Short mmCIF file of C-alpha atoms and ligand atoms in Angstrom, two decimals:
data_model
loop_
_atom_site.label_atom_id
_atom_site.label_comp_id
_atom_site.label_asym_id
_atom_site.label_seq_id
_atom_site.Cartn_x
_atom_site.Cartn_y
_atom_site.Cartn_z
CA MET A 181 1.46 12.34 -8.57
CA LYS A 182 -0.65 9.18 -7.97
CA PHE A 183 0.92 6.14 -6.53
CA PHE A 184 -0.43 2.73 -7.75
CA LEU A 185 0.75 -0.53 -6.35
CA ASP A 186 1.60 -3.10 -9.11
CA THR A 187 0.42 -6.23 -7.50
CA ALA A 188 -2.31 -8.65 -6.89
CA ASN A 189 -1.03 -9.50 -3.44
CA LEU A 190 -3.79 -8.44 -0.80
CA GLN A 191 -1.18 -8.04 2.11
CA GLU A 192 0.83 -5.78 0.17
CA ILE A 193 -2.04 -3.69 -0.72
CA GLN A 194 -3.15 -3.49 2.91
CA GLU A 195 0.41 -2.40 3.93
CA ALA A 196 0.57 0.37 1.37
CA VAL A 197 -2.97 1.51 2.45
CA GLU A 198 -2.03 1.65 6.08
CA LEU A 199 0.92 3.84 5.05
CA GLY A 200 -1.57 6.27 3.81
CA VAL A 201 -0.09 6.78 0.31
CA LEU A 202 -1.83 4.42 -2.02
CA ASP A 203 -4.10 5.90 -4.85
CA GLY A 204 -4.83 2.70 -6.69
CA VAL A 205 -3.85 -0.90 -7.89
CA THR A 206 -2.82 -2.26 -11.30
CA THR A 207 -2.79 -6.02 -11.94
CA ASN A 208 -2.11 -8.12 -15.01
CA PRO A 209 -2.61 -11.81 -15.67
CA SER A 210 0.96 -12.52 -14.62
CA LEU A 211 0.45 -10.99 -11.18
CA MET A 212 -2.83 -12.84 -10.76
CA ALA A 213 -0.95 -16.19 -11.55
CA LYS A 214 1.65 -15.17 -9.01
CA GLU A 215 -0.93 -15.22 -6.23
CA GLY A 216 -2.16 -18.51 -7.16
CA ILE A 217 -5.60 -17.30 -8.32
CA LYS A 218 -7.45 -19.96 -10.35
CA GLY A 219 -10.42 -19.77 -12.66
CA THR A 220 -12.67 -17.02 -13.60
CA ASP A 221 -14.72 -16.92 -10.53
CA GLY A 222 -11.70 -16.68 -8.48
CA VAL A 223 -10.26 -13.89 -10.52
CA MET A 224 -13.39 -11.93 -10.20
CA SER A 225 -13.73 -12.51 -6.58
CA HIS A 226 -10.14 -11.47 -6.06
CA TYR A 227 -10.57 -8.17 -7.94
CA LYS A 228 -13.64 -7.56 -5.55
CA GLN A 229 -11.38 -8.00 -2.68
CA ILE A 230 -8.77 -5.71 -3.85
CA CYS A 231 -11.46 -3.08 -4.49
CA GLU A 232 -12.59 -3.37 -0.98
CA ILE A 233 -9.02 -2.77 0.49
CA VAL A 234 -8.13 0.17 -1.77
CA ASP A 235 -10.11 3.45 -2.33
CA GLY A 236 -8.92 4.19 -5.95
CA ASP A 237 -8.76 2.88 -9.45
CA VAL A 238 -8.12 -0.80 -9.70
CA SER A 239 -6.96 -1.96 -13.20
CA ALA A 240 -8.34 -5.41 -14.18
CA GLU A 241 -6.99 -6.78 -17.51
CA VAL A 242 -8.97 -8.50 -20.22
CA ILE A 243 -7.60 -11.62 -21.74
CA ALA A 244 -9.66 -11.59 -24.91
CA THR A 245 -7.89 -10.26 -28.07
CA ASP A 246 -10.82 -10.04 -30.18
CA TYR A 247 -13.21 -6.82 -30.27
CA GLU A 248 -16.41 -8.70 -29.07
CA GLY A 249 -14.43 -10.72 -26.41
CA ILE A 250 -12.84 -7.51 -24.91
CA ILE A 251 -16.01 -5.63 -24.68
CA ARG A 252 -17.79 -8.73 -23.03
CA GLU A 253 -14.80 -9.21 -20.55
CA GLY A 254 -14.49 -5.37 -19.97
CA GLU A 255 -18.11 -4.86 -19.24
CA ALA A 256 -18.31 -7.72 -16.76
CA LEU A 257 -15.21 -6.40 -15.06
CA ALA A 258 -16.62 -2.88 -14.74
CA GLU A 259 -19.81 -4.38 -13.28
CA LEU A 260 -17.65 -5.72 -10.41
CA HIS A 261 -17.01 -2.31 -8.65
CA PRO A 262 -17.16 1.21 -9.59
CA ASN A 263 -13.39 1.49 -9.11
CA ILE A 264 -12.61 -1.03 -11.91
CA VAL A 265 -10.60 0.25 -14.79
CA VAL A 266 -10.67 -1.99 -17.77
CA LYS A 267 -7.18 -2.83 -18.80
CA VAL A 268 -6.98 -3.20 -22.57
CA PRO A 269 -3.77 -4.26 -24.44
CA MET A 270 -2.49 -1.91 -27.31
CA ILE A 271 -3.67 -3.87 -30.21
CA LYS A 272 -6.02 -2.86 -33.15
CA GLU A 273 -9.14 -4.52 -31.55
CA GLY A 274 -8.02 -2.97 -28.20
CA VAL A 275 -8.14 0.59 -29.59
CA LYS A 276 -11.54 -0.01 -31.07
CA ALA A 277 -12.90 -1.39 -27.66
CA ILE A 278 -11.27 1.69 -25.76
CA ARG A 279 -13.36 3.94 -28.02
CA TYR A 280 -16.48 1.88 -27.08
CA PHE A 281 -15.56 1.81 -23.34
CA SER A 282 -14.92 5.67 -23.47
CA ASP A 283 -18.36 6.36 -25.04
CA LYS A 284 -19.97 4.35 -22.46
CA GLY A 285 -18.12 6.13 -19.62
CA ILE A 286 -16.18 2.94 -18.57
CA LYS A 287 -12.60 3.83 -17.66
CA THR A 288 -9.67 2.06 -19.33
CA ASN A 289 -5.97 1.58 -18.99
CA CYS A 290 -4.15 0.96 -22.34
CA THR A 291 -1.39 -1.34 -21.37
CA LEU A 292 1.80 -2.56 -23.17
CA ILE A 293 2.65 0.78 -24.47
CA PHE A 294 6.20 0.76 -25.99
CA SER A 295 5.98 3.69 -28.49
CA ALA A 296 4.72 7.39 -28.25
CA GLY A 297 2.60 6.54 -31.39
CA GLN A 298 0.88 3.79 -29.45
CA ALA A 299 0.27 6.19 -26.60
CA LEU A 300 -1.11 8.89 -29.08
CA LEU A 301 -3.63 6.30 -30.54
CA ALA A 302 -4.77 5.26 -27.01
CA ALA A 303 -5.35 8.80 -26.13
CA LYS A 304 -7.26 9.57 -29.38
CA ALA A 305 -9.43 6.56 -28.55
CA GLY A 306 -10.36 8.07 -25.12
CA ALA A 307 -8.25 5.98 -22.88
CA THR A 308 -8.30 7.13 -19.24
CA TYR A 309 -4.62 5.93 -18.57
CA VAL A 310 -1.87 4.76 -21.02
CA SER A 311 0.85 2.53 -19.50
CA PRO A 312 4.43 2.82 -21.00
CA PHE A 313 6.40 0.06 -19.71
CA VAL A 314 9.61 1.71 -18.56
CA GLY A 315 11.70 -1.26 -17.10
CA ARG A 316 10.87 -3.50 -20.16
CA LEU A 317 12.28 -0.93 -22.56
CA ASP A 318 15.50 -0.51 -20.37
CA ASP A 319 15.63 -4.34 -20.42
CA ILE A 320 16.26 -4.36 -24.23
CA GLY A 321 18.67 -1.29 -24.34
CA HIS A 322 15.99 1.33 -24.84
CA ASP A 323 15.47 4.27 -22.66
CA GLY A 324 11.91 3.81 -21.01
CA LEU A 325 12.13 7.13 -19.29
CA GLN A 326 12.59 8.93 -22.64
CA LEU A 327 9.22 7.32 -23.70
CA VAL A 328 7.45 8.76 -20.72
CA GLN A 329 8.92 12.18 -21.51
CA GLN A 330 7.67 12.00 -25.03
CA ILE A 331 4.36 10.90 -23.95
CA VAL A 332 3.89 13.56 -21.40
CA ASP A 333 5.20 16.25 -23.82
CA ILE A 334 2.58 15.03 -26.48
CA PHE A 335 -0.43 14.89 -24.15
CA SER A 336 0.47 18.45 -22.70
CA ASN A 337 0.87 19.82 -26.34
CA TYR A 338 -2.89 19.08 -27.02
CA GLY A 339 -4.29 18.83 -23.53
CA TYR A 340 -5.34 15.28 -23.91
CA PRO A 341 -7.10 14.26 -20.49
CA THR A 342 -5.49 10.83 -20.83
CA GLN A 343 -3.13 10.16 -17.88
CA VAL A 344 0.43 8.86 -18.23
CA LEU A 345 0.72 5.73 -16.02
CA ALA A 346 4.48 4.76 -15.92
CA ALA A 347 4.47 1.01 -15.44
CA SER A 348 7.35 -1.50 -15.02
CA VAL A 349 8.96 0.94 -12.69
CA ARG A 350 11.60 -1.14 -11.03
CA HIS A 351 13.51 1.01 -8.48
CA VAL A 352 13.42 4.25 -6.71
CA PRO A 353 15.44 6.46 -9.33
CA HIS A 354 12.82 5.34 -11.86
CA LEU A 355 10.02 6.47 -9.62
CA ILE A 356 11.84 9.83 -9.04
CA GLN A 357 12.70 10.45 -12.57
CA CYS A 358 9.02 9.72 -13.66
CA ALA A 359 7.86 12.44 -11.02
CA GLU A 360 10.54 14.88 -12.39
CA LEU A 361 9.00 14.25 -16.14
CA GLY A 362 5.60 14.96 -14.87
CA ALA A 363 3.94 11.47 -15.11
CA ASP A 364 0.63 11.44 -13.67
CA VAL A 365 0.82 8.04 -12.16
CA VAL A 366 3.57 5.46 -11.22
CA THR A 367 2.69 2.00 -10.57
CA CYS A 368 5.33 -0.27 -8.93
CA PRO A 369 5.94 -3.02 -6.40
CA LEU A 370 5.71 -2.20 -2.56
CA ASN A 371 9.46 -2.25 -2.06
CA VAL A 372 9.85 0.63 -4.41
CA ILE A 373 7.52 2.92 -2.45
CA MET A 374 9.12 1.66 0.76
CA GLY A 375 12.41 2.55 -0.69
CA LEU A 376 11.45 6.26 -0.75
CA LEU A 377 11.63 5.99 3.10
CA ASN A 378 15.36 5.33 3.08
CA HIS A 379 18.42 7.55 3.69
CA PRO A 380 21.53 6.68 5.79
CA LEU A 381 21.49 10.30 7.00
CA THR A 382 18.12 9.85 8.45
CA ASP A 383 18.96 6.74 10.18
CA LYS A 384 22.21 8.28 11.59
CA GLY A 385 20.48 11.62 12.50
CA LEU A 386 17.76 9.68 14.32
CA ALA A 387 20.11 7.50 16.38
CA THR A 388 21.91 10.74 17.37
CA PHE A 389 18.72 12.34 18.51
CA LEU A 390 17.55 9.34 20.33
CA ALA A 391 20.94 9.03 22.10
CA ASP A 392 21.00 12.69 23.04
CA HIS A 393 17.43 12.37 24.51
CA GLN A 394 18.69 9.76 26.80
CA LYS A 395 21.46 12.17 27.97
CA VAL A 396 18.76 14.63 28.72
CA ASN A 397 16.59 12.23 30.65
CA SER A 398 19.51 10.31 32.39
O1 LIG B 22 2.58 -2.84 -14.85
C1 LIG B 22 3.24 -3.62 -15.63
C2 LIG B 22 4.12 -4.32 -14.77
O2 LIG B 22 3.54 -5.44 -14.25
C3 LIG B 22 5.35 -4.82 -15.68
O3 LIG B 22 6.28 -4.86 -14.82
O4 LIG B 22 8.43 -5.44 -13.90
O5 LIG B 22 7.08 -7.33 -15.06
O6 LIG B 22 8.08 -5.24 -16.40
P1 LIG B 22 7.62 -5.80 -14.92
#
């Protein structure tokens, strides 16, 4: 299972790289705004910086919603760095653009997936990744993890190469359940990855070992 960080924060990306477990990064316009990135040049330069820190796929989202605009923005993003994955929204023009990018060998991440049908359509168009938003479905009283399960099963039935990238993963149980369901990738904030470290019995056991070591050496 691949771990992607869902952030545009360079320090957090660096920290995850140093932990030695980071496989890639996903961003979106909201995450870029959170970092105070301004203007097209600022956005492009920020993507480049992310690509220089992490050795893996970096999803960069288009803003256009018309076919020509998505193609124009996606091609410019793809030219920035070989690790860029063009993130395209699940809309009709987006599906057409995913087919275009796929035929040109440009990797894509189809975002804002909230149903199995949307995921199937994106896979048919040749998306590299589909991103079901787990937490946002939970937010409205649906079961985000059930959608991940459906998509994993459907892709497995037909051997689709499209990878299931579980997004809007908010906490450790989400991440673990995505792993149990066979999601190819999870993307989440750094605190969720760091949360995997924690167990009170580990802390207690280590404190005991260190105290006993003191006895041995006193
Ligand atoms: O990758 C999608 C993600 O950024 C959405 O997360 O927590 O805003 O639903 P969230």
